[in-house]
Amino acid sequence: MRDLKIPGERHPEKAHRPDQEQPRKPSWIRVKAPTSAGYRETSRIMREHRLTTVCEEAGCPNVGECWGQGHATMMIMGEICTRGCTFCNVATGRPQALDAFEPGRVADAVQKLGLSHVVVTSVDRDDLSDGGAEHFAMTIRAIRRRSPATTIEVLVPDFLKCGPEALEMVIAARPDVFNHNLETVPGLYPEVRPGARYFHSLRLLQRAKEIWPGAFTKSGIMVGLGEDRQAVLQVMDDMRAADVDFLTIGQYLQPSPKHHRVDRFVTPDEFADYERTARGKGFLMVSASPLTRSSYHAGDDFAKLQAAREAKLA
């Protein structure tokens, strides 16, 4: 039986990689260990419903704050990914069969947590003919039935090995926000996202808006992987050409010595400059800080996103 708590079994594809030095985190990146009653209650509900969260699997530094407020990002379709991105802490390997009851359990947890906004993401499932698109759609519909007032944000894989109907299936379920992360600049894809294609991911975001012009589209990147400022600005331009509404930029943190090394810690002033620049390029919403993650403050940011669109239309 595979034990995902053991690094060698969690990431067998990284076992051959030489150890990379893990530099000491600067003061602006450190967070307190989670101890609140809200954190414990959120954890209890997740365990009770046998749900996986990206907060835990990806080792998010904000888990204490978010779970303390009852906010958890659901990760559907199991805890094992078919990709082996060098930055990612999610386990890699052959996933199990889909759980047909999972959408209902997610919807029940959303209702019990009283979420006004929920983020649903997944592992990559290249083993499925539709990449898991139907499972996403079923989860969206289940949440809608149980919590009709809750707004839904999906953070989807790239559906690289699927036909166009996979994306169409997800969009037909009408999520309020369609998110797919580019993760890094194109020059680093062969090393950081070897199973993905930059322009395919970019086109996925563009097609989502073409299929449903009323959707909010969102994407994010990490910095500190070895990119330079000009490459980040080019990604911003590419996203705007694809009509992406919301950009997130956060600091890459190295999960283990076997993962891609941290090239440097980007300063808060540099993040502030990225945010100013991105807003100047026309994004409706920008979140750029060392601890920014795709679903960090997602509910508050969705309200700001709506307000920004209304102001622009007015």
mmCIF file of C-alpha atoms in Angstrom:
data_model
loop_
_atom_site.group_PDB
_atom_site.id
_atom_site.type_symbol
_atom_site.label_atom_id
_atom_site.label_comp_id
_atom_site.label_asym_id
_atom_site.label_seq_id
_atom_site.Cartn_x
_atom_site.Cartn_y
_atom_site.Cartn_z
ATOM 1 C CA MET A 1 0.000 0.000 0.000
ATOM 2 C CA ARG A 2 1.424 3.348 -1.051
ATOM 3 C CA ASP A 3 2.045 5.778 1.825
ATOM 4 C CA LEU A 4 1.807 9.362 0.533
ATOM 5 C CA LYS A 5 3.341 10.671 3.757
ATOM 6 C CA ILE A 6 6.693 9.247 2.657
ATOM 7 C CA PRO A 7 8.354 11.676 0.183
ATOM 8 C CA GLY A 8 9.822 8.890 -1.944
ATOM 9 C CA GLU A 9 6.412 7.325 -2.429
ATOM 10 C CA ARG A 10 4.622 10.645 -2.811
ATOM 11 C CA HIS A 11 6.944 11.819 -5.575
ATOM 12 C CA PRO A 12 8.584 8.748 -7.179
ATOM 13 C CA GLU A 13 9.286 10.754 -10.338
ATOM 14 C CA LYS A 14 11.511 13.121 -8.332
ATOM 15 C CA ALA A 15 13.489 10.465 -6.436
ATOM 16 C CA HIS A 16 16.365 10.563 -8.936
ATOM 17 C CA ARG A 17 16.714 14.356 -8.771
ATOM 18 C CA PRO A 18 19.653 15.800 -6.811
ATOM 19 C CA ASP A 19 18.732 17.688 -3.659
ATOM 20 C CA GLN A 20 18.255 21.415 -4.132
ATOM 21 C CA GLU A 21 19.235 23.809 -1.368
ATOM 22 C CA GLN A 22 16.208 25.277 0.423
ATOM 23 C CA PRO A 23 17.075 28.842 1.394
ATOM 24 C CA ARG A 24 15.849 30.355 4.647
ATOM 25 C CA LYS A 25 12.584 32.220 4.214
ATOM 26 C CA PRO A 26 12.662 36.007 4.730
ATOM 27 C CA SER A 27 10.543 37.608 7.451
ATOM 28 C CA TRP A 28 7.755 38.590 5.062
ATOM 29 C CA ILE A 29 7.073 34.990 4.040
ATOM 30 C CA ARG A 30 6.718 33.329 7.457
ATOM 31 C CA VAL A 31 3.323 32.372 8.873
ATOM 32 C CA LYS A 32 2.096 31.015 12.209
ATOM 33 C CA ALA A 33 1.132 27.381 12.674
ATOM 34 C CA PRO A 34 -2.662 26.829 12.520
ATOM 35 C CA THR A 35 -4.248 26.470 15.980
ATOM 36 C CA SER A 36 -7.678 28.165 15.896
ATOM 37 C CA ALA A 37 -11.022 26.530 16.704
ATOM 38 C CA GLY A 38 -12.212 27.482 13.206
ATOM 39 C CA TYR A 39 -9.287 25.597 11.685
ATOM 40 C CA ARG A 40 -10.127 22.495 13.704
ATOM 41 C CA GLU A 41 -13.802 22.651 12.736
ATOM 42 C CA THR A 42 -13.004 23.011 9.031
ATOM 43 C CA SER A 43 -10.618 20.067 9.308
ATOM 44 C CA ARG A 44 -13.344 18.002 11.017
ATOM 45 C CA ILE A 45 -15.842 18.690 8.213
ATOM 46 C CA MET A 46 -13.275 17.800 5.541
ATOM 47 C CA ARG A 47 -12.465 14.494 7.271
ATOM 48 C CA GLU A 48 -16.135 13.712 7.940
ATOM 49 C CA HIS A 49 -16.922 14.050 4.205
ATOM 50 C CA ARG A 50 -13.715 12.263 3.128
ATOM 51 C CA LEU A 51 -12.657 15.223 1.014
ATOM 52 C CA THR A 52 -9.240 16.227 -0.266
ATOM 53 C CA THR A 53 -8.146 19.861 -0.241
ATOM 54 C CA VAL A 54 -5.411 21.531 -2.235
ATOM 55 C CA CYS A 55 -4.695 23.542 0.920
ATOM 56 C CA GLU A 56 -3.189 20.409 2.487
ATOM 57 C CA GLU A 57 -1.907 18.554 -0.571
ATOM 58 C CA ALA A 58 -0.022 21.548 -1.972
ATOM 59 C CA GLY A 59 1.226 22.661 1.459
ATOM 60 C CA CYS A 60 -0.334 26.140 1.199
ATOM 61 C CA PRO A 61 1.141 28.609 3.725
ATOM 62 C CA ASN A 62 -2.263 30.275 4.180
ATOM 63 C CA VAL A 63 -4.112 27.167 5.402
ATOM 64 C CA GLY A 64 -4.313 28.399 8.997
ATOM 65 C CA GLU A 65 -5.858 31.733 8.052
ATOM 66 C CA CYS A 66 -8.279 30.367 5.458
ATOM 67 C CA TRP A 67 -9.442 27.311 7.417
ATOM 68 C CA GLY A 68 -9.792 29.485 10.502
ATOM 69 C CA GLN A 69 -12.456 31.384 8.551
ATOM 70 C CA GLY A 70 -14.071 28.185 7.272
ATOM 71 C CA HIS A 71 -12.682 28.565 3.738
ATOM 72 C CA ALA A 72 -11.248 25.458 2.103
ATOM 73 C CA THR A 73 -10.428 24.776 -1.544
ATOM 74 C CA MET A 74 -11.872 21.421 -2.561
ATOM 75 C CA MET A 75 -9.615 19.197 -4.687
ATOM 76 C CA ILE A 76 -11.739 16.655 -6.550
ATOM 77 C CA MET A 77 -10.912 13.434 -8.435
ATOM 78 C CA GLY A 78 -8.498 12.084 -5.844
ATOM 79 C CA GLU A 79 -5.149 13.077 -4.383
ATOM 80 C CA ILE A 80 -2.867 11.559 -7.048
ATOM 81 C CA CYS A 81 -1.994 13.543 -10.185
ATOM 82 C CA THR A 82 -0.912 12.118 -13.534
ATOM 83 C CA ARG A 83 1.589 14.949 -14.062
ATOM 84 C CA GLY A 84 4.971 15.492 -12.424
ATOM 85 C CA CYS A 85 5.468 19.272 -12.360
ATOM 86 C CA THR A 86 8.712 20.051 -10.562
ATOM 87 C CA PHE A 87 7.211 22.828 -8.421
ATOM 88 C CA CYS A 88 4.170 20.912 -7.150
ATOM 89 C CA ASN A 89 3.710 19.028 -3.870
ATOM 90 C CA VAL A 90 0.634 17.052 -5.007
ATOM 91 C CA ALA A 91 1.398 13.321 -5.218
ATOM 92 C CA THR A 92 2.148 11.835 -8.647
ATOM 93 C CA GLY A 93 1.220 8.423 -10.009
ATOM 94 C CA ARG A 94 -1.716 6.360 -11.241
ATOM 95 C CA PRO A 95 -4.976 7.675 -9.755
ATOM 96 C CA GLN A 96 -7.889 5.588 -8.578
ATOM 97 C CA ALA A 97 -11.272 5.469 -10.308
ATOM 98 C CA LEU A 98 -13.540 8.479 -9.907
ATOM 99 C CA ASP A 99 -15.904 8.496 -6.942
ATOM 100 C CA ALA A 100 -19.437 9.083 -8.257
ATOM 101 C CA PHE A 101 -20.567 10.268 -4.810
ATOM 102 C CA GLU A 102 -17.859 12.912 -4.442
ATOM 103 C CA PRO A 103 -19.840 15.805 -6.027
ATOM 104 C CA GLY A 104 -22.610 15.279 -3.466
ATOM 105 C CA ARG A 105 -20.139 15.204 -0.563
ATOM 106 C CA VAL A 106 -18.520 18.415 -1.788
ATOM 107 C CA ALA A 107 -21.936 20.093 -2.017
ATOM 108 C CA ASP A 108 -22.814 18.935 1.490
ATOM 109 C CA ALA A 109 -19.536 20.293 2.905
ATOM 110 C CA VAL A 110 -20.061 23.645 1.154
ATOM 111 C CA GLN A 111 -23.500 23.905 2.764
ATOM 112 C CA LYS A 112 -22.221 22.953 6.253
ATOM 113 C CA LEU A 113 -19.370 25.462 6.013
ATOM 114 C CA GLY A 114 -21.854 28.137 4.948
ATOM 115 C CA LEU A 115 -19.629 29.278 2.098
ATOM 116 C CA SER A 116 -20.772 32.263 0.040
ATOM 117 C CA HIS A 117 -17.976 31.523 -2.476
ATOM 118 C CA VAL A 118 -16.230 28.196 -3.075
ATOM 119 C CA VAL A 119 -13.188 27.220 -5.117
ATOM 120 C CA VAL A 120 -13.100 23.737 -6.634
ATOM 121 C CA THR A 121 -9.899 22.446 -8.215
ATOM 122 C CA SER A 122 -8.517 19.038 -9.145
ATOM 123 C CA VAL A 123 -5.502 16.955 -9.946
ATOM 124 C CA ASP A 124 -4.670 16.399 -13.613
ATOM 125 C CA ARG A 125 -6.407 13.268 -14.882
ATOM 126 C CA ASP A 126 -4.758 12.434 -18.202
ATOM 127 C CA ASP A 127 -6.034 8.875 -17.724
ATOM 128 C CA LEU A 128 -9.635 10.012 -18.391
ATOM 129 C CA SER A 129 -10.921 10.633 -21.910
ATOM 130 C CA ASP A 130 -12.500 13.937 -20.853
ATOM 131 C CA GLY A 131 -9.796 14.893 -18.325
ATOM 132 C CA GLY A 132 -12.452 14.885 -15.606
ATOM 133 C CA ALA A 133 -14.594 17.601 -17.227
ATOM 134 C CA GLU A 134 -17.868 15.797 -16.559
ATOM 135 C CA HIS A 135 -16.918 15.326 -12.900
ATOM 136 C CA PHE A 136 -16.296 19.083 -12.629
ATOM 137 C CA ALA A 137 -19.693 19.779 -14.196
ATOM 138 C CA MET A 138 -21.414 17.335 -11.831
ATOM 139 C CA THR A 139 -19.759 19.013 -8.839
ATOM 140 C CA ILE A 140 -20.840 22.482 -9.969
ATOM 141 C CA ARG A 141 -24.421 21.321 -10.449
ATOM 142 C CA ALA A 142 -24.472 19.549 -7.063
ATOM 143 C CA ILE A 143 -23.315 22.721 -5.281
ATOM 144 C CA ARG A 144 -25.909 24.785 -7.163
ATOM 145 C CA ARG A 145 -28.703 22.463 -6.028
ATOM 146 C CA ARG A 146 -27.618 22.461 -2.373
ATOM 147 C CA SER A 147 -26.418 26.086 -2.065
ATOM 148 C CA PRO A 148 -27.982 28.155 -4.884
ATOM 149 C CA ALA A 149 -26.661 31.461 -3.495
ATOM 150 C CA THR A 150 -23.039 30.267 -3.375
ATOM 151 C CA THR A 151 -20.806 31.538 -6.176
ATOM 152 C CA ILE A 152 -18.528 28.895 -7.680
ATOM 153 C CA GLU A 153 -14.971 29.249 -8.922
ATOM 154 C CA VAL A 154 -13.298 26.349 -10.728
ATOM 155 C CA LEU A 155 -9.550 25.993 -11.100
ATOM 156 C CA VAL A 156 -9.268 23.439 -13.877
ATOM 157 C CA PRO A 157 -6.451 21.398 -15.463
ATOM 158 C CA ASP A 158 -5.452 22.098 -19.061
ATOM 159 C CA PHE A 159 -7.410 19.230 -20.715
ATOM 160 C CA LEU A 160 -4.362 18.883 -22.967
ATOM 161 C CA LYS A 161 -5.189 15.378 -24.208
ATOM 162 C CA CYS A 162 -8.944 15.959 -24.652
ATOM 163 C CA GLY A 163 -11.158 17.246 -27.422
ATOM 164 C CA PRO A 164 -12.783 20.712 -27.280
ATOM 165 C CA GLU A 165 -15.918 19.225 -25.754
ATOM 166 C CA ALA A 166 -14.148 18.877 -22.376
ATOM 167 C CA LEU A 167 -13.903 22.630 -21.891
ATOM 168 C CA GLU A 168 -17.394 23.113 -23.297
ATOM 169 C CA MET A 169 -18.760 20.661 -20.721
ATOM 170 C CA VAL A 170 -17.309 22.658 -17.812
ATOM 171 C CA ILE A 171 -18.463 26.009 -19.191
ATOM 172 C CA ALA A 172 -21.975 24.632 -19.812
ATOM 173 C CA ALA A 173 -22.284 24.117 -16.031
ATOM 174 C CA ARG A 174 -21.806 27.887 -15.685
ATOM 175 C CA PRO A 175 -19.164 28.428 -13.001
ATOM 176 C CA ASP A 176 -18.984 32.060 -11.892
ATOM 177 C CA VAL A 177 -15.192 32.148 -12.300
ATOM 178 C CA PHE A 178 -13.170 30.016 -14.713
ATOM 179 C CA ASN A 179 -9.559 29.754 -13.553
ATOM 180 C CA HIS A 180 -6.625 27.986 -15.134
ATOM 181 C CA ASN A 181 -3.112 28.855 -13.981
ATOM 182 C CA LEU A 182 -0.266 29.407 -16.426
ATOM 183 C CA GLU A 183 2.009 28.930 -13.372
ATOM 184 C CA THR A 184 5.207 30.361 -14.892
ATOM 185 C CA VAL A 185 6.720 32.076 -17.919
ATOM 186 C CA PRO A 186 6.951 30.091 -21.193
ATOM 187 C CA GLY A 187 10.736 29.761 -21.110
ATOM 188 C CA LEU A 188 10.559 27.743 -17.890
ATOM 189 C CA TYR A 189 7.834 25.315 -19.027
ATOM 190 C CA PRO A 190 10.203 22.498 -20.111
ATOM 191 C CA GLU A 191 11.749 22.445 -16.647
ATOM 192 C CA VAL A 192 8.828 23.481 -14.417
ATOM 193 C CA ARG A 193 5.739 22.128 -16.249
ATOM 194 C CA PRO A 194 7.164 19.444 -18.568
ATOM 195 C CA GLY A 195 3.755 17.859 -19.235
ATOM 196 C CA ALA A 196 2.033 21.132 -20.167
ATOM 197 C CA ARG A 197 2.134 23.575 -23.089
ATOM 198 C CA TYR A 198 2.097 27.337 -22.482
ATOM 199 C CA PHE A 199 0.129 28.367 -25.566
ATOM 200 C CA HIS A 200 -2.375 25.557 -25.103
ATOM 201 C CA SER A 201 -3.104 26.829 -21.585
ATOM 202 C CA LEU A 202 -3.371 30.380 -22.865
ATOM 203 C CA ARG A 203 -5.780 29.313 -25.591
ATOM 204 C CA LEU A 204 -7.893 27.415 -23.033
ATOM 205 C CA LEU A 205 -8.491 30.666 -21.164
ATOM 206 C CA GLN A 206 -9.279 32.508 -24.380
ATOM 207 C CA ARG A 207 -11.742 29.830 -25.542
ATOM 208 C CA ALA A 208 -13.537 29.866 -22.191
ATOM 209 C CA LYS A 209 -14.324 33.557 -22.673
ATOM 210 C CA GLU A 210 -15.302 32.995 -26.324
ATOM 211 C CA ILE A 211 -17.746 30.224 -25.341
ATOM 212 C CA TRP A 212 -19.280 32.268 -22.536
ATOM 213 C CA PRO A 213 -18.455 35.998 -22.751
ATOM 214 C CA GLY A 214 -20.169 36.615 -19.400
ATOM 215 C CA ALA A 215 -17.694 34.476 -17.478
ATOM 216 C CA PHE A 216 -14.932 35.909 -15.346
ATOM 217 C CA THR A 217 -11.612 34.341 -16.339
ATOM 218 C CA LYS A 218 -8.650 34.127 -14.015
ATOM 219 C CA SER A 219 -5.060 32.903 -14.144
ATOM 220 C CA GLY A 220 -1.966 33.027 -11.995
ATOM 221 C CA ILE A 221 1.781 32.623 -11.996
ATOM 222 C CA MET A 222 4.495 32.074 -9.417
ATOM 223 C CA VAL A 223 7.659 34.152 -9.302
ATOM 224 C CA GLY A 224 11.028 33.246 -7.862
ATOM 225 C CA LEU A 225 11.484 30.247 -10.166
ATOM 226 C CA GLY A 226 14.177 31.872 -12.310
ATOM 227 C CA GLU A 227 12.112 34.186 -14.529
ATOM 228 C CA ASP A 228 13.002 37.833 -15.189
ATOM 229 C CA ARG A 229 10.734 40.875 -15.047
ATOM 230 C CA GLN A 230 10.378 41.206 -18.814
ATOM 231 C CA ALA A 231 9.137 37.630 -19.104
ATOM 232 C CA VAL A 232 6.498 38.316 -16.434
ATOM 233 C CA LEU A 233 5.340 41.434 -18.288
ATOM 234 C CA GLN A 234 5.048 39.374 -21.495
ATOM 235 C CA VAL A 235 2.821 36.866 -19.680
ATOM 236 C CA MET A 236 0.637 39.772 -18.574
ATOM 237 C CA ASP A 237 0.326 40.926 -22.186
ATOM 238 C CA ASP A 238 -0.472 37.386 -23.343
ATOM 239 C CA MET A 239 -3.193 37.068 -20.700
ATOM 240 C CA ARG A 240 -4.747 40.372 -21.662
ATOM 241 C CA ALA A 241 -4.724 39.325 -25.342
ATOM 242 C CA ALA A 242 -6.693 36.249 -24.187
ATOM 243 C CA ASP A 243 -9.109 38.580 -22.325
ATOM 244 C CA VAL A 244 -8.228 37.282 -18.854
ATOM 245 C CA ASP A 245 -9.930 39.381 -16.174
ATOM 246 C CA PHE A 246 -8.092 38.477 -12.984
ATOM 247 C CA LEU A 247 -4.346 37.910 -12.439
ATOM 248 C CA THR A 248 -2.690 36.446 -9.334
ATOM 249 C CA ILE A 249 1.065 36.503 -8.689
ATOM 250 C CA GLY A 250 2.667 34.796 -5.681
ATOM 251 C CA GLN A 251 6.048 33.674 -4.420
ATOM 252 C CA TYR A 252 7.113 30.122 -5.270
ATOM 253 C CA LEU A 253 7.976 28.111 -2.154
ATOM 254 C CA GLN A 254 9.970 24.902 -2.506
ATOM 255 C CA PRO A 255 8.082 21.951 -0.949
ATOM 256 C CA SER A 256 11.118 19.672 -0.547
ATOM 257 C CA PRO A 257 14.800 19.364 -1.568
ATOM 258 C CA LYS A 258 13.693 17.268 -4.576
ATOM 259 C CA HIS A 259 11.533 20.049 -6.028
ATOM 260 C CA HIS A 260 12.555 22.936 -8.271
ATOM 261 C CA ARG A 261 14.827 25.277 -6.370
ATOM 262 C CA VAL A 262 13.827 28.762 -5.248
ATOM 263 C CA ASP A 263 15.829 31.113 -7.418
ATOM 264 C CA ARG A 264 15.135 34.085 -5.152
ATOM 265 C CA PHE A 265 12.566 35.633 -2.843
ATOM 266 C CA VAL A 266 10.815 38.488 -4.597
ATOM 267 C CA THR A 267 10.398 41.510 -2.319
ATOM 268 C CA PRO A 268 7.034 43.038 -1.354
ATOM 269 C CA ASP A 269 7.999 46.206 -3.246
ATOM 270 C CA GLU A 270 8.494 44.189 -6.436
ATOM 271 C CA PHE A 271 5.086 42.574 -5.966
ATOM 272 C CA ALA A 272 3.530 46.019 -5.543
ATOM 273 C CA ASP A 273 5.197 47.092 -8.795
ATOM 274 C CA TYR A 274 3.844 44.024 -10.595
ATOM 275 C CA GLU A 275 0.343 44.845 -9.332
ATOM 276 C CA ARG A 276 0.525 48.463 -10.505
ATOM 277 C CA THR A 277 1.830 47.391 -13.894
ATOM 278 C CA ALA A 278 -0.856 44.720 -14.342
ATOM 279 C CA ARG A 279 -3.645 47.127 -13.442
ATOM 280 C CA GLY A 280 -2.237 49.526 -16.011
ATOM 281 C CA LYS A 281 -2.530 46.778 -18.632
ATOM 282 C CA GLY A 282 -6.287 46.517 -18.058
ATOM 283 C CA PHE A 283 -6.910 43.602 -15.697
ATOM 284 C CA LEU A 284 -10.153 44.024 -13.765
ATOM 285 C CA MET A 285 -8.541 42.529 -10.662
ATOM 286 C CA VAL A 286 -4.950 41.864 -9.597
ATOM 287 C CA SER A 287 -3.634 40.155 -6.472
ATOM 288 C CA ALA A 288 0.163 40.198 -6.175
ATOM 289 C CA SER A 289 1.975 39.504 -2.916
ATOM 290 C CA PRO A 290 4.428 36.959 -1.508
ATOM 291 C CA LEU A 291 1.604 34.838 -0.022
ATOM 292 C CA THR A 292 -0.906 35.236 -2.850
ATOM 293 C CA ARG A 293 -2.336 31.929 -4.056
ATOM 294 C CA SER A 294 -5.134 31.259 -6.557
ATOM 295 C CA SER A 295 -7.845 30.780 -3.957
ATOM 296 C CA TYR A 296 -6.485 33.114 -1.263
ATOM 297 C CA HIS A 297 -9.262 35.597 -0.321
ATOM 298 C CA ALA A 298 -11.151 34.343 -3.376
ATOM 299 C CA GLY A 299 -14.572 35.292 -2.017
ATOM 300 C CA ASP A 300 -13.605 38.887 -1.216
ATOM 301 C CA ASP A 301 -11.800 39.156 -4.532
ATOM 302 C CA PHE A 302 -14.872 37.904 -6.429
ATOM 303 C CA ALA A 303 -16.938 40.740 -4.962
ATOM 304 C CA LYS A 304 -14.253 43.224 -6.041
ATOM 305 C CA LEU A 305 -14.177 41.625 -9.493
ATOM 306 C CA GLN A 306 -17.920 42.104 -9.903
ATOM 307 C CA ALA A 307 -17.676 45.717 -8.755
ATOM 308 C CA ALA A 308 -14.812 46.393 -11.164
ATOM 309 C CA ARG A 309 -16.795 45.035 -14.121
ATOM 310 C CA GLU A 310 -19.849 47.069 -13.176
ATOM 311 C CA ALA A 311 -17.723 50.220 -12.886
ATOM 312 C CA LYS A 312 -16.131 49.564 -16.247
ATOM 313 C CA LEU A 313 -19.500 49.025 -17.937
ATOM 314 C CA ALA A 314 -20.872 52.182 -16.322
#
